[in-house]
Short mmCIF file of C-alpha atoms and ligand atoms in Angstrom, two decimals:
data_model
loop_
_atom_site.label_atom_id
_atom_site.label_comp_id
_atom_site.label_asym_id
_atom_site.label_seq_id
_atom_site.Cartn_x
_atom_site.Cartn_y
_atom_site.Cartn_z
CA UNK A 1 15.40 -28.17 -0.84
CA UNK A 2 14.99 -27.37 2.64
CA UNK A 3 11.85 -25.43 3.40
CA UNK A 4 13.38 -21.57 3.69
CA UNK A 5 12.59 -19.52 7.21
CA UNK A 6 10.54 -16.72 6.23
CA UNK A 7 7.06 -17.75 4.48
CA UNK A 8 7.43 -16.90 0.39
CA UNK A 9 6.32 -15.01 -2.49
CA UNK A 10 4.96 -17.39 -5.54
CA UNK A 11 4.77 -15.90 -8.73
CA UNK A 12 2.60 -17.67 -11.41
CA UNK A 13 3.68 -16.80 -15.29
CA UNK A 14 0.36 -16.48 -17.58
CA UNK A 15 2.05 -15.97 -20.88
CA UNK A 16 -0.86 -15.68 -23.46
CA UNK A 17 -2.25 -12.32 -25.09
CA UNK A 18 -4.70 -11.36 -27.00
CA UNK A 19 -1.54 -9.77 -29.07
CA UNK A 20 1.94 -8.50 -28.75
CA UNK A 21 2.32 -4.87 -27.62
CA UNK A 22 4.68 -3.35 -29.91
CA UNK A 23 7.08 -2.60 -26.70
CA UNK A 24 6.73 -5.48 -25.16
CA UNK A 25 9.71 -8.66 -24.44
CA UNK A 26 8.41 -10.49 -22.03
CA UNK A 27 7.77 -14.18 -22.64
CA UNK A 28 3.94 -13.67 -23.74
CA UNK A 29 1.67 -13.82 -27.15
CA UNK A 30 -1.08 -14.93 -28.64
CA UNK A 31 -1.38 -18.94 -28.82
CA UNK A 32 -4.25 -21.41 -30.06
CA UNK A 33 -6.43 -22.94 -27.76
CA UNK A 34 -4.91 -26.51 -27.27
CA UNK A 35 -1.98 -24.79 -26.47
CA UNK A 36 -3.75 -22.90 -23.17
CA UNK A 37 -5.20 -25.67 -22.25
CA UNK A 38 -1.86 -27.63 -22.40
CA UNK A 39 -0.27 -24.93 -20.80
CA UNK A 40 -3.04 -24.74 -18.10
CA UNK A 41 -2.68 -28.67 -17.13
CA UNK A 42 1.28 -28.64 -17.01
CA UNK A 43 1.30 -25.59 -14.60
CA UNK A 44 -1.18 -27.47 -12.10
CA UNK A 45 1.03 -30.41 -12.36
CA UNK A 46 4.21 -28.55 -12.06
CA UNK A 47 2.73 -26.83 -8.95
CA UNK A 48 1.69 -30.24 -7.68
CA UNK A 49 5.14 -31.68 -8.08
CA UNK A 50 6.90 -28.54 -6.54
CA UNK A 51 9.22 -30.23 -3.95
CA UNK A 52 8.32 -27.25 -1.04
CA UNK A 53 4.72 -28.68 -0.43
CA UNK A 54 3.10 -27.35 2.73
CA UNK A 55 5.64 -24.32 2.99
CA UNK A 56 4.37 -21.11 4.03
CA UNK A 57 3.20 -18.51 1.59
CA UNK A 58 2.56 -14.94 2.05
CA UNK A 59 2.21 -13.22 -1.46
CA UNK A 60 0.62 -14.76 -4.62
CA UNK A 61 0.60 -12.74 -8.01
CA UNK A 62 -0.25 -13.89 -11.40
CA UNK A 63 1.29 -12.08 -13.60
CA UNK A 64 2.45 -12.08 -17.36
CA UNK A 65 1.32 -11.62 -20.38
CA UNK A 66 -2.08 -11.64 -19.63
CA UNK A 67 -3.66 -13.86 -16.22
CA UNK A 68 -7.33 -12.40 -17.40
CA UNK A 69 -6.52 -13.53 -20.56
CA UNK A 70 -7.33 -17.48 -19.35
CA UNK A 71 -11.18 -18.32 -18.76
CA UNK A 72 -12.50 -18.74 -14.97
CA UNK A 73 -12.08 -22.94 -15.01
CA UNK A 74 -8.70 -22.32 -16.12
CA UNK A 75 -7.95 -20.06 -13.35
CA UNK A 76 -9.94 -22.11 -11.15
CA UNK A 77 -7.79 -24.86 -11.63
CA UNK A 78 -4.26 -23.14 -11.22
CA UNK A 79 -5.45 -21.51 -7.84
CA UNK A 80 -6.37 -25.26 -6.38
CA UNK A 81 -3.27 -27.02 -6.97
CA UNK A 82 -1.88 -23.77 -4.71
CA UNK A 83 -4.54 -23.85 -2.02
CA UNK A 84 -3.71 -27.71 -1.98
CA UNK A 85 -0.11 -27.72 -2.07
CA UNK A 86 1.01 -24.75 0.11
CA UNK A 87 -0.13 -23.25 3.59
CA UNK A 88 -1.34 -19.74 3.48
CA UNK A 89 -0.22 -16.55 5.62
CA UNK A 90 -0.54 -12.81 6.49
CA UNK A 91 1.25 -11.09 4.18
CA UNK A 92 2.49 -8.75 6.50
CA UNK A 93 4.86 -10.22 9.60
CA UNK A 94 4.07 -10.04 12.82
CA UNK A 95 6.95 -7.87 13.75
CA UNK A 96 6.51 -5.42 10.33
CA UNK A 97 6.29 -2.17 10.74
CA UNK A 98 6.72 0.62 8.18
CA UNK A 99 9.18 2.61 8.37
CA UNK A 100 9.61 6.35 7.68
CA UNK A 101 11.57 7.37 4.94
CA UNK A 102 15.06 8.57 6.09
CA UNK A 103 15.13 12.57 6.15
CA UNK A 104 16.77 13.97 3.38
CA UNK A 105 15.92 11.40 1.14
CA UNK A 106 14.11 11.20 -2.01
CA UNK A 107 11.19 8.92 -0.07
CA UNK A 108 10.69 11.88 2.70
CA UNK A 109 7.51 13.76 2.34
CA UNK A 110 7.42 17.35 3.22
CA UNK A 111 3.75 16.88 5.08
CA UNK A 112 3.13 14.98 8.36
CA UNK A 113 2.99 11.36 7.61
CA UNK A 114 0.18 9.23 8.26
CA UNK A 115 -0.16 7.12 11.42
CA UNK A 116 1.03 3.51 10.33
CA UNK A 117 -1.86 1.39 8.52
CA UNK A 118 -2.96 -2.22 10.70
CA UNK A 119 -0.94 -4.86 9.30
CA UNK A 120 -2.25 -7.01 6.16
CA UNK A 121 -3.88 -10.09 8.27
CA UNK A 122 -4.91 -11.90 4.38
CA UNK A 123 -2.49 -13.56 1.97
CA UNK A 124 -2.14 -11.15 -0.90
CA UNK A 125 -3.55 -12.30 -3.95
CA UNK A 126 -2.75 -10.13 -7.17
CA UNK A 127 -3.80 -10.42 -10.31
CA UNK A 128 -2.88 -8.56 -13.59
CA UNK A 129 -5.53 -7.95 -15.58
CA UNK A 130 -5.35 -6.26 -19.31
CA UNK A 131 -8.32 -3.90 -19.40
CA UNK A 132 -9.15 -5.46 -22.83
CA UNK A 133 -9.90 -8.91 -21.50
CA UNK A 134 -12.04 -8.45 -18.56
CA UNK A 135 -16.03 -8.43 -17.83
CA UNK A 136 -18.07 -7.62 -14.08
CA UNK A 137 -18.50 -11.75 -14.74
CA UNK A 138 -14.80 -12.45 -15.18
CA UNK A 139 -13.74 -10.00 -12.58
CA UNK A 140 -16.13 -10.89 -10.08
CA UNK A 141 -15.09 -15.00 -10.66
CA UNK A 142 -11.23 -13.85 -9.66
CA UNK A 143 -12.31 -12.25 -6.85
CA UNK A 144 -14.21 -15.09 -5.68
CA UNK A 145 -11.99 -16.90 -6.38
CA UNK A 146 -9.61 -15.17 -3.55
CA UNK A 147 -7.81 -12.67 -5.52
CA UNK A 148 -7.83 -9.56 -3.58
CA UNK A 149 -5.40 -7.24 -5.35
CA UNK A 150 -5.72 -6.26 -9.30
CA UNK A 151 -3.78 -4.66 -11.32
CA UNK A 152 -4.67 -3.14 -14.36
CA UNK A 153 -2.13 -2.21 -17.06
CA UNK A 154 -4.20 1.25 -18.45
CA UNK A 155 -0.52 2.28 -19.30
CA UNK A 156 -2.14 5.69 -21.13
CA UNK A 157 -5.42 7.45 -21.03
CA UNK A 158 -4.39 8.76 -24.94
CA UNK A 159 -6.05 6.07 -27.51
CA UNK A 160 -3.54 7.65 -29.66
CA UNK A 161 -0.54 6.39 -27.67
CA UNK A 162 -2.80 3.40 -26.86
CA UNK A 163 -2.63 2.61 -30.59
CA UNK A 164 1.10 3.26 -31.26
CA UNK A 165 1.83 1.10 -28.23
CA UNK A 166 -0.03 -2.46 -29.68
CA UNK A 167 -2.74 -2.15 -27.07
CA UNK A 168 -6.29 -3.68 -27.60
CA UNK A 169 -7.63 -1.28 -25.34
CA UNK A 170 -9.31 1.72 -25.47
CA UNK A 171 -9.03 4.64 -22.67
CA UNK A 172 -12.64 4.78 -21.71
CA UNK A 173 -12.60 0.96 -21.50
CA UNK A 174 -9.71 1.03 -18.95
CA UNK A 175 -11.68 3.57 -16.89
CA UNK A 176 -14.84 1.21 -17.35
CA UNK A 177 -12.13 -2.00 -15.99
CA UNK A 178 -11.12 0.36 -13.20
CA UNK A 179 -15.24 0.58 -12.52
CA UNK A 180 -15.79 -3.07 -13.20
CA UNK A 181 -12.99 -4.33 -10.38
CA UNK A 182 -14.39 -2.15 -7.94
CA UNK A 183 -18.10 -3.60 -8.50
CA UNK A 184 -16.59 -7.09 -8.39
CA UNK A 185 -15.23 -6.05 -4.61
CA UNK A 186 -11.99 -5.23 -5.19
CA UNK A 187 -10.66 -3.01 -2.99
CA UNK A 188 -7.04 -2.60 -3.55
CA UNK A 189 -6.62 -1.57 -7.15
CA UNK A 190 -3.27 -0.91 -8.88
CA UNK A 191 -2.89 1.05 -12.28
CA UNK A 192 0.06 0.92 -14.61
CA UNK A 193 1.09 3.75 -16.94
CA UNK A 194 3.75 4.54 -18.58
CA UNK A 195 5.68 7.22 -19.83
CA UNK A 196 8.16 8.69 -22.34
CA UNK A 197 6.09 7.37 -24.69
CA UNK A 198 6.86 8.61 -28.18
CA UNK A 199 6.10 11.87 -28.72
CA UNK A 200 4.82 12.52 -25.52
CA UNK A 201 5.09 16.11 -24.40
CA UNK A 202 4.66 16.88 -20.41
CA UNK A 203 1.19 18.01 -20.72
CA UNK A 204 0.49 14.87 -21.68
CA UNK A 205 2.11 13.02 -18.93
CA UNK A 206 0.21 14.92 -16.47
CA UNK A 207 -3.20 14.23 -18.52
CA UNK A 208 -2.27 10.64 -18.13
CA UNK A 209 -1.54 11.16 -14.37
CA UNK A 210 -4.68 13.10 -13.56
CA UNK A 211 -7.09 10.65 -15.25
CA UNK A 212 -5.69 8.35 -13.17
CA UNK A 213 -6.45 10.32 -10.27
CA UNK A 214 -9.95 10.62 -10.88
CA UNK A 215 -10.50 6.42 -10.63
CA UNK A 216 -9.17 6.63 -7.17
CA UNK A 217 -6.89 3.46 -7.54
CA UNK A 218 -4.97 2.59 -4.47
CA UNK A 219 -1.76 2.23 -5.94
CA UNK A 220 0.42 3.78 -9.18
CA UNK A 221 2.86 1.83 -11.10
CA UNK A 222 4.83 4.46 -13.06
CA UNK A 223 7.46 2.75 -15.46
CA UNK A 224 9.96 4.71 -17.67
CA UNK A 225 9.20 3.22 -21.26
CA UNK A 226 12.60 1.12 -22.30
CA UNK A 227 12.95 0.07 -26.01
CA UNK A 228 13.75 -3.40 -25.91
CA UNK A 229 16.36 -4.52 -29.07
CA UNK A 230 13.86 -7.46 -30.02
CA UNK A 231 10.45 -5.76 -29.93
CA UNK A 232 8.87 -3.48 -32.87
CA UNK A 233 9.47 -0.65 -30.88
CA UNK A 234 13.04 -1.58 -31.03
CA UNK A 235 12.98 -2.14 -34.82
CA UNK A 236 11.05 1.29 -35.04
CA UNK A 237 13.90 2.70 -33.20
CA UNK A 238 16.51 1.20 -35.07
CA UNK A 239 15.32 2.40 -38.16
CA UNK A 240 15.03 6.05 -36.87
CA UNK A 241 11.35 6.70 -36.63
CA UNK A 242 10.72 7.22 -33.37
CA UNK A 243 11.10 10.48 -31.59
CA UNK A 244 11.60 10.08 -27.76
CA UNK A 245 11.06 12.29 -25.05
CA UNK A 246 15.16 13.50 -23.86
CA UNK A 247 16.93 12.93 -20.80
CA UNK A 248 15.52 16.22 -19.60
CA UNK A 249 12.07 16.14 -20.52
CA UNK A 250 12.23 12.54 -18.57
CA UNK A 251 13.22 13.50 -15.37
CA UNK A 252 10.80 16.34 -15.72
CA UNK A 253 7.97 14.12 -16.22
CA UNK A 254 9.32 12.12 -12.96
CA UNK A 255 9.96 15.24 -10.63
CA UNK A 256 6.87 16.34 -11.76
CA UNK A 257 4.81 12.96 -11.01
CA UNK A 258 6.27 13.03 -7.70
CA UNK A 259 5.28 15.94 -6.27
CA UNK A 260 2.04 15.17 -7.54
CA UNK A 261 1.45 11.86 -6.03
CA UNK A 262 2.90 13.00 -2.47
CA UNK A 263 0.01 16.05 -3.06
CA UNK A 264 -2.46 13.48 -3.71
CA UNK A 265 -1.64 11.19 -0.86
CA UNK A 266 0.31 9.32 -2.48
CA UNK A 267 3.54 8.44 -0.58
CA UNK A 268 6.79 7.07 -3.42
CA UNK A 269 8.00 3.58 -1.67
CA UNK A 270 10.07 2.39 -4.65
CA UNK A 271 11.59 4.16 -7.80
CA UNK A 272 8.31 3.30 -9.84
CA UNK A 273 5.46 2.14 -7.37
CA UNK A 274 3.68 4.64 -5.38
CA UNK A 275 1.06 3.62 -2.82
CA UNK A 276 -1.25 5.30 -0.61
CA UNK A 277 -0.68 4.44 3.32
CA UNK A 278 -0.74 0.46 3.83
CA UNK A 279 -1.37 -0.13 -0.07
CA UNK A 280 2.27 -1.38 -0.44
CA UNK A 281 2.53 -4.12 -2.87
CA UNK A 282 3.74 -6.94 -0.26
CA UNK A 283 4.73 -9.36 -3.12
CA UNK A 284 7.03 -6.72 -4.84
CA UNK A 285 8.51 -5.56 -1.85
CA UNK A 286 9.39 -8.99 -1.06
CA UNK A 287 11.64 -9.40 -4.40
CA UNK A 288 13.40 -5.64 -3.14
CA UNK A 289 13.98 -7.33 0.47
CA UNK A 290 15.82 -9.89 -0.74
CA UNK A 291 13.40 -12.51 0.28
CA UNK A 292 12.59 -15.94 -0.78
CA UNK A 293 10.30 -16.53 -4.12
CA UNK A 294 9.00 -19.36 -6.25
CA UNK A 295 8.07 -18.78 -9.92
CA UNK A 296 5.48 -21.52 -11.78
CA UNK A 297 5.15 -21.21 -15.35
CA UNK A 298 7.15 -20.54 -18.88
CA UNK A 299 10.26 -17.91 -18.08
CA UNK A 300 9.40 -17.92 -14.63
CA UNK A 301 12.29 -17.23 -12.23
CA UNK A 302 12.65 -18.46 -8.47
CA UNK A 303 15.19 -17.20 -6.00
CA UNK A 304 15.64 -19.51 -2.56
CA UNK A 305 18.47 -20.14 -0.34
CA UNK A 306 20.72 -17.91 -1.91
CA UNK A 307 20.45 -19.72 -5.53
CA UNK A 308 18.01 -17.73 -8.48
CA UNK A 309 16.94 -19.83 -11.72
CA UNK A 310 14.75 -18.94 -14.30
CA UNK A 311 13.10 -21.31 -16.49
CA UNK A 312 13.27 -22.12 -19.80
CA UNK A 313 11.67 -19.28 -22.11
CA UNK A 314 10.63 -22.36 -24.74
CA UNK A 315 7.03 -23.31 -24.12
CA UNK A 316 7.78 -26.53 -26.17
CA UNK A 317 10.60 -27.53 -23.63
CA UNK A 318 8.52 -26.19 -20.51
CA UNK A 319 5.20 -27.98 -21.65
CA UNK A 320 7.63 -31.59 -21.99
CA UNK A 321 9.36 -31.26 -18.48
CA UNK A 322 6.80 -29.18 -16.40
CA UNK A 323 6.02 -31.92 -13.96
CA UNK A 324 9.42 -33.39 -13.70
CA UNK A 325 11.06 -33.86 -10.48
CA UNK A 326 12.99 -31.14 -9.92
CA UNK A 327 10.79 -28.88 -12.01
CA UNK A 328 11.00 -27.79 -15.33
CA UNK A 329 13.92 -27.06 -17.45
CA UNK A 330 16.00 -24.07 -16.39
CA UNK A 331 17.62 -21.63 -18.55
CA UNK A 332 19.43 -20.32 -15.86
CA UNK A 333 20.56 -21.51 -12.75
CA UNK A 334 23.05 -19.68 -10.20
CA UNK A 335 24.27 -19.48 -6.64
CA UNK A 336 25.61 -15.99 -6.17
CA UNK A 337 28.76 -15.27 -3.90
CA UNK A 338 28.36 -13.48 -1.25
CA UNK A 339 29.85 -10.12 -2.41
CA UNK A 340 27.55 -10.07 -4.96
CA UNK A 341 24.44 -11.81 -3.32
CA UNK A 342 25.17 -8.50 -0.81
CA UNK A 343 25.61 -6.17 -3.36
CA UNK A 344 22.42 -7.30 -5.10
CA UNK A 345 20.50 -6.99 -2.11
CA UNK A 346 22.06 -2.97 -0.86
CA UNK A 347 20.85 -2.03 -5.03
CA UNK A 348 17.50 -3.36 -4.21
CA UNK A 349 17.35 -2.05 -0.80
CA UNK A 350 18.33 1.25 -1.71
CA UNK A 351 15.55 1.43 -4.79
CA UNK A 352 13.27 1.55 -1.88
CA UNK A 353 11.93 4.19 1.02
CA UNK A 354 12.85 1.72 3.83
CA UNK A 355 16.64 2.82 2.08
CA UNK A 356 19.71 -0.46 2.80
CA UNK A 357 21.07 -1.46 6.58
CA UNK A 358 24.50 -1.36 4.92
CA UNK A 359 25.90 -2.89 8.22
CA UNK A 360 23.08 -5.42 8.45
CA UNK A 361 23.23 -6.95 4.98
CA UNK A 362 26.92 -7.28 5.05
CA UNK A 363 26.46 -9.35 8.75
CA UNK A 364 23.39 -11.21 6.68
CA UNK A 365 25.87 -12.48 3.60
CA UNK A 366 28.94 -12.45 5.92
CA UNK A 367 30.86 -10.00 3.67
CA UNK A 368 32.84 -7.00 5.55
CA UNK A 369 30.43 -4.28 4.55
CA UNK A 370 33.30 -1.17 4.75
CA UNK A 371 36.18 -3.03 3.03
CA UNK A 372 33.06 -4.13 -0.01
CA UNK A 373 31.02 -0.63 -0.18
CA UNK A 374 32.46 1.51 1.86
CA UNK A 375 34.25 4.01 -0.16
CA UNK A 376 31.67 3.65 -3.31
CA UNK A 377 29.21 4.92 -0.11
CA UNK A 378 31.38 7.87 0.53
CA UNK A 379 31.56 8.62 -2.66
CA UNK A 380 27.99 8.61 -3.82
CA UNK A 381 27.59 10.65 -0.03
CA UNK A 382 30.16 13.24 -1.31
CA UNK A 383 28.39 13.62 -4.64
CA UNK A 384 25.10 14.08 -2.89
CA UNK A 385 23.25 10.88 -4.30
CA UNK A 386 22.92 9.16 -1.32
CA UNK A 387 22.25 10.06 2.57
CA UNK A 388 22.89 8.41 5.68
CA UNK A 389 21.36 8.11 9.38
CA UNK A 390 22.74 5.98 11.71
CA UNK A 391 22.39 2.72 10.00
CA UNK A 392 20.01 3.60 7.24
CA UNK A 393 21.35 4.56 3.77
CA UNK A 394 18.33 6.43 1.33
CA UNK A 395 18.84 8.05 -1.73
CA UNK A 396 18.66 11.61 -1.97
CA UNK A 397 16.03 13.29 -4.74
CA UNK A 398 19.17 13.63 -7.08
CA UNK A 399 20.11 9.97 -6.80
CA UNK A 400 16.84 9.13 -7.39
CA UNK A 401 17.05 10.59 -10.59
CA UNK A 402 19.83 8.63 -11.45
CA UNK A 403 18.75 5.40 -9.52
CA UNK A 404 20.11 2.43 -11.82
CA UNK A 405 23.36 4.52 -12.24
CA UNK A 406 23.78 5.05 -8.22
CA UNK A 407 22.29 1.33 -7.19
CA UNK A 408 24.73 -0.22 -9.98
CA UNK A 409 27.41 0.66 -8.23
CA UNK A 410 27.19 -1.65 -5.59
CA UNK A 411 26.92 -4.93 -8.35
S1 LIG B 501 -0.64 -7.53 -22.80
FE1 LIG B 501 1.24 -7.06 -21.35
S2 LIG B 501 2.51 -8.95 -21.62
FE2 LIG B 501 1.16 -8.94 -23.29
S3 LIG B 501 2.06 -7.95 -25.11
FE3 LIG B 501 1.32 -6.47 -24.07
S4 LIG B 501 2.68 -5.61 -22.73
FE4 LIG B 501 3.21 -7.82 -23.22
#
């Protein structure tokens, strides 16, 4: 497989957690020590056997699962395998310029935007942490290893809700984890929150956001709770013993947080992501721009040269095949035809404040943009869900509230 045109992103999956949260259907959960040791060895072998050795990398993201569940020595082995195998470059490409949101789009702020921040000249190394699994020592070790961005899964500041979700930490422990991360040296910190929790009111959601703001994060990721069928919440929902906020309340929660975070100096730069100037996740941005990335570990996905694949979700199969030439067993592998690849790229771009340059994307994938997407675009524009200005197209505020429906029109 040839080296890609653009520097890569790398995702590393750590599938271990103290226990399974009730809403989670990720490849993640508790595991005995011998599985953890075998997994770290397999992951290291997979990275060192990667055929793209020497390729340029601009972002690394350790997700899970709970990467902070691994001890420092195990994390250091994986980091060393990456450093030995790839060449690391600045997260921002030399010609990367933040592009101002389209007037009339949901992303345009009523206040004058600040001047663009300087580019990020270091590789972005992000690690996801569960507040219940960190100490000041472990966070300091992560920072010294080279992680320069941390994403903390706080989810809510209500202890009752945290218990309902099956989380292992309290709100006070989450707040303390933020303070410890700061003392450990992390200057780029993201907090994850979930809204539309069972029985959650608008006032409770507002309190969660205000508590998060008091901690001074550079970035917030806000997710609407999704009930996955194969989870404890899925079972409770089917049994009719869960009361979830209705669509109107969900829209009120989202609209309120958009305005509140704008007032607090955050830009909405993707449907679920808010950042202070210069603090957008470079790694996630690469997914939304349909740019190449590799994934290492069980259940991890990759996208390269128009092909995408996902590794087996079976730990046993992963351990048996991780180090083989060509990589671990794949559960899915597909090369998207040009129309589908272009539609997916438009769908991802529309989720962001940059919007979609339909003509440029059509040229990139060699499709006739007008023939394939013209009617859909005009229909959504007439319905007030999209706004177009010159080359760019973006979601309006009404479109943002229906983002999944609008974006899926291009698939
Ligand atoms: S900590 Fe995260 S990955 Fe682990 S079970 Fe909970 S939600 Fe899933």
